[in-house]
Amino acid sequence: MASRFALMIDPAASDDLRTDFADSFTVVDPTAPALNVSELSTQRGDGIFESIGVVEGHVQETRAHLARLAHSAQLCDLPAPNLAQWRQAIALATAHTGSGEGVIKLILSRGVEHGPAPTAWLTSAPAPDFSAPRTRGIRVVTLDRGIDSGAPSRAPWLLLGAKTLSYAVNMAAIREAKRRGADDAIFVSSDDVVLEAPTASVILRFGDRFVTPAPASGILHGTTQLSLFEHLAERGFATDYETVSASSLRQADGAWLVSSVRLAAPITAIDGDEMSHDAEFSASLNQYLLSPRD
């Protein structure tokens, strides 16, 4: 069973070339207070994060998550993270993850208001039991995100392609989905373009071709989606990034929400309309996602 662990990180400059960052880490009690009350991550959600799945002591897709952390930092005008330092912090946390499935979270905040430096920390904990959504599937509703698909290019300050700590809208969308009798949601733009789920990427199957919405619409590029596309290509399937209309969702031969910890959750209904569900194929996807992946 995975155990809880927390580590405060004194962020090193991105050009710091040392090989040992141990003196920049402070292990803290994961159940005790650790942040300054003026911390901007809690006051404004001003920061970025990554959630990395851990399976039987193996951290999944470390390189992809660190690359996305650096990309989010660039979009948010945060200091570039020293990826060697973060990798060492992940290794330290991995020693405390134990057996089963866990999740390691990397958090980089703008820091204390009027402070000189960002705040950074890492946590690890047991992952929730997602066996039911992986096997029985989930019901979703489509929700208007309130922007058109061209908004990210016109207004990059919306930070739609960054994984920020500002998840209030994402959580509100999931609560709205549950109020409508569903398990999760898919965001759709005001001009009828499928975007993403609040905490997952969307993958659709049309015959032997698998499609995900093009990331140019401000979609967070999913690490699990990228890995799954590589796996599907190795199995001989075609994979594409496309502009997907909301109406085409129901024309798909299969659909999944994929993310780092829940993995592949097959969609069994969209807005109350039942979807076909190949349980055996979904099981094969999750078997791959549970295997060690670097």
XYZ file of C-alpha atoms in Angstrom:
294
model
C 0.000 0.000 0.000
C 1.335 3.409 -0.966
C 2.083 5.792 1.894
C 1.848 9.571 2.134
C 4.955 11.693 1.724
C 5.659 15.425 1.309
C 8.762 17.329 0.341
C 9.389 21.081 0.210
C 11.762 22.106 -2.575
C 14.038 25.144 -2.727
C 13.859 25.724 -6.504
C 17.233 25.696 -8.226
C 17.922 27.816 -11.286
C 17.413 25.982 -14.552
C 21.118 26.404 -15.412
C 22.327 24.884 -12.116
C 24.411 21.928 -13.359
C 25.123 20.134 -10.103
C 24.213 16.453 -9.891
C 22.993 16.339 -6.285
C 20.194 18.583 -5.036
C 19.649 16.808 -1.721
C 20.354 19.948 0.302
C 17.454 21.717 -1.485
C 14.853 19.254 -0.154
C 13.098 19.291 3.209
C 10.903 16.348 4.126
C 7.776 17.544 5.946
C 4.835 15.904 7.663
C 2.191 15.451 4.907
C -0.580 16.006 7.475
C 0.854 19.208 9.000
C 0.727 22.867 7.826
C 3.637 23.788 5.577
C 2.719 26.879 3.518
C 2.874 30.582 4.364
C -0.568 32.192 4.671
C 0.507 34.708 1.999
C 1.189 31.903 -0.486
C -0.230 32.820 -3.910
C -1.064 29.223 -4.802
C -3.770 29.204 -2.139
C -4.796 32.854 -2.446
C -5.044 33.031 -6.238
C -4.316 29.599 -7.672
C -1.225 31.223 -9.187
C 0.953 28.267 -10.026
C 1.226 25.031 -11.966
C 1.213 21.330 -11.169
C 1.563 17.817 -12.528
C -0.019 14.582 -11.281
C 2.064 11.514 -12.076
C 0.799 7.964 -11.722
C 2.885 5.407 -9.841
C 2.315 1.683 -10.357
C 4.090 -0.818 -8.104
C 6.878 1.655 -7.413
C 7.341 2.718 -11.040
C 6.725 6.378 -11.879
C 4.917 6.599 -15.211
C 5.904 8.985 -18.022
C 8.343 11.072 -15.965
C 9.899 12.772 -18.983
C 6.559 13.803 -20.478
C 5.318 15.221 -17.182
C 8.508 17.200 -16.578
C 8.386 18.558 -20.134
C 4.798 19.700 -19.573
C 5.748 21.264 -16.232
C 8.402 23.307 -18.039
C 5.925 24.271 -20.766
C 3.341 25.395 -18.208
C 5.999 27.446 -16.402
C 6.875 29.200 -19.650
C 3.216 29.995 -20.401
C 2.717 31.364 -16.875
C 5.940 33.435 -16.792
C 7.315 31.357 -13.935
C 11.035 30.626 -13.580
C 11.999 27.589 -15.639
C 12.122 24.556 -13.333
C 15.399 22.706 -13.005
C 14.273 19.337 -14.345
C 17.242 17.450 -12.878
C 16.258 18.731 -9.432
C 12.621 17.711 -9.910
C 13.667 14.292 -11.192
C 15.738 13.741 -8.033
C 12.768 14.834 -5.902
C 10.547 12.335 -7.729
C 13.096 9.581 -7.104
C 13.110 10.432 -3.396
C 9.315 10.278 -3.255
C 9.221 7.005 -5.182
C 11.100 5.301 -2.364
C 8.072 6.013 -0.147
C 5.291 5.006 -2.545
C 5.085 1.345 -1.554
C 3.030 -1.175 -3.525
C -0.157 -0.712 -5.526
C -1.077 2.491 -7.312
C -0.128 5.959 -6.143
C 0.073 9.524 -7.359
C 2.948 11.997 -7.110
C 2.058 15.677 -7.442
C 4.557 18.359 -8.418
C 3.553 21.917 -7.509
C 5.329 25.120 -8.519
C 3.764 28.369 -7.243
C 4.627 32.006 -7.771
C 5.327 31.992 -4.050
C 4.593 34.405 -1.251
C 3.103 37.735 -2.242
C 5.927 40.277 -2.766
C 8.374 37.448 -2.098
C 11.633 36.974 -4.008
C 11.224 33.393 -5.210
C 8.669 30.749 -6.167
C 7.490 28.040 -3.799
C 7.770 24.406 -4.795
C 6.793 21.148 -3.233
C 5.969 17.521 -3.979
C 3.488 15.115 -2.445
C 2.831 11.419 -2.906
C -0.197 9.465 -1.759
C -2.202 6.334 -2.546
C -4.317 6.657 -5.676
C -8.104 6.261 -5.468
C -9.563 2.949 -6.594
C -10.486 3.505 -10.240
C -11.250 -0.121 -11.079
C -14.979 0.613 -11.570
C -14.661 3.418 -14.166
C -11.967 1.443 -15.989
C -14.153 -1.646 -16.295
C -17.784 -0.476 -16.176
C -17.158 2.865 -17.837
C -18.490 6.356 -17.188
C -21.402 8.493 -18.305
C -20.572 12.033 -19.443
C -22.363 15.229 -20.404
C -21.152 17.951 -22.735
C -20.736 21.400 -21.181
C -20.176 24.730 -22.919
C -16.779 26.132 -21.954
C -18.000 29.625 -22.832
C -15.277 30.389 -25.385
C -14.890 29.697 -29.095
C -12.106 27.473 -30.408
C -10.076 30.480 -31.590
C -9.914 32.127 -28.171
C -6.594 30.578 -27.068
C -4.690 32.062 -30.018
C -6.393 35.451 -29.636
C -6.002 35.563 -25.866
C -2.962 33.546 -24.722
C -3.266 35.152 -21.263
C -6.174 32.785 -20.620
C -3.469 30.101 -20.142
C -5.716 27.412 -21.607
C -2.755 25.242 -22.601
C -1.118 25.348 -19.159
C -1.794 22.981 -16.260
C -2.436 25.639 -13.643
C -3.601 25.363 -10.042
C -6.730 27.368 -10.957
C -9.038 24.335 -11.114
C -12.204 25.880 -9.664
C -13.940 25.823 -13.070
C -12.837 22.234 -13.700
C -14.244 21.066 -10.374
C -17.455 23.052 -10.913
C -17.897 21.271 -14.254
C -17.604 17.862 -12.619
C -20.133 18.855 -9.947
C -22.511 20.024 -12.689
C -22.059 16.710 -14.487
C -23.002 14.847 -11.319
C -26.052 17.081 -10.858
C -27.114 15.943 -14.325
C -26.740 12.295 -13.370
C -23.369 11.725 -15.070
C -19.873 10.932 -13.823
C -17.830 13.465 -15.789
C -18.002 16.134 -18.482
C -16.570 17.002 -21.879
C -15.987 20.683 -22.590
C -17.285 21.963 -25.935
C -16.479 25.385 -27.374
C -19.202 27.870 -28.227
C -18.614 27.081 -31.913
C -19.326 23.359 -31.380
C -15.744 22.064 -31.169
C -14.892 19.269 -28.727
C -12.099 20.298 -26.345
C -11.252 18.097 -23.354
C -12.626 16.848 -20.067
C -12.017 18.806 -16.846
C -9.227 16.426 -15.817
C -8.703 14.186 -18.847
C -8.135 13.975 -22.594
C -10.777 12.726 -25.028
C -10.045 9.860 -27.440
C -12.564 8.689 -30.042
C -12.552 5.574 -32.201
C -13.842 5.500 -35.776
C -13.259 2.001 -37.122
C -9.522 1.366 -36.918
C -8.714 5.077 -36.550
C -8.323 6.877 -33.233
C -8.782 10.632 -32.965
C -8.201 13.247 -30.270
C -9.046 16.972 -30.503
C -6.208 19.066 -31.919
C -4.234 20.802 -29.117
C -4.213 24.093 -31.046
C -7.561 24.966 -29.427
C -5.909 25.547 -26.046
C -6.229 21.935 -24.962
C -3.801 20.630 -22.367
C -1.707 18.077 -24.228
C -2.283 14.870 -22.279
C 0.704 12.702 -21.366
C -1.500 9.588 -21.179
C -3.079 10.362 -24.554
C 0.381 10.723 -26.115
C 1.527 7.408 -24.671
C -1.671 5.647 -25.695
C -1.367 6.935 -29.266
C 2.142 5.465 -29.460
C 0.775 2.141 -28.213
C -2.122 2.161 -30.676
C 0.226 2.955 -33.562
C 2.387 -0.014 -32.566
C -0.747 -2.174 -32.748
C -1.345 -1.028 -36.313
C -4.080 1.552 -35.721
C -4.110 5.008 -37.288
C -4.008 7.985 -34.898
C -4.878 11.587 -35.723
C -5.292 15.035 -34.184
C -8.375 16.678 -35.613
C -10.958 19.349 -35.044
C -13.857 17.296 -33.684
C -17.406 18.614 -33.757
C -19.725 17.935 -30.842
C -22.182 16.185 -33.165
C -19.513 13.650 -34.194
C -19.130 12.412 -30.597
C -22.169 10.190 -30.981
C -20.920 8.841 -34.316
C -17.822 7.326 -32.727
C -17.474 3.557 -32.406
C -15.918 4.059 -28.990
C -14.805 6.868 -26.695
C -12.573 7.225 -23.647
C -11.445 9.819 -21.149
C -7.778 9.191 -20.404
C -5.619 10.618 -17.624
C -2.512 9.782 -15.622
C -4.159 8.249 -12.560
C -7.645 7.103 -13.627
C -6.097 5.843 -16.911
C -8.591 4.869 -19.664
C -12.251 5.222 -18.685
C -14.574 4.087 -21.490
C -17.553 6.368 -22.114
C -20.853 4.492 -22.000
C -23.226 7.442 -22.518
C -23.049 11.045 -23.743
C -25.843 13.410 -22.693
C -28.027 10.381 -21.972
C -27.396 8.690 -25.340
C -25.905 5.224 -24.870
C -22.496 4.501 -26.434
C -21.088 1.152 -27.505
C -18.436 -0.165 -25.123
C -15.844 -2.817 -25.987
C -14.884 -3.961 -22.502
C -12.162 -6.302 -23.727
C -10.479 -3.594 -25.790
C -10.656 -1.106 -22.918
C -9.081 -3.713 -20.645
C -6.196 -4.056 -23.110
C -5.646 -0.292 -23.060
C -5.516 -0.225 -19.270
C -3.245 -3.251 -19.209
C -0.783 -1.248 -21.278
C -1.234 1.907 -19.167
C -0.526 -0.100 -16.010
C 2.737 -1.420 -17.457
C 6.008 0.450 -16.732
C 6.288 3.474 -19.035
C 9.150 5.964 -19.062
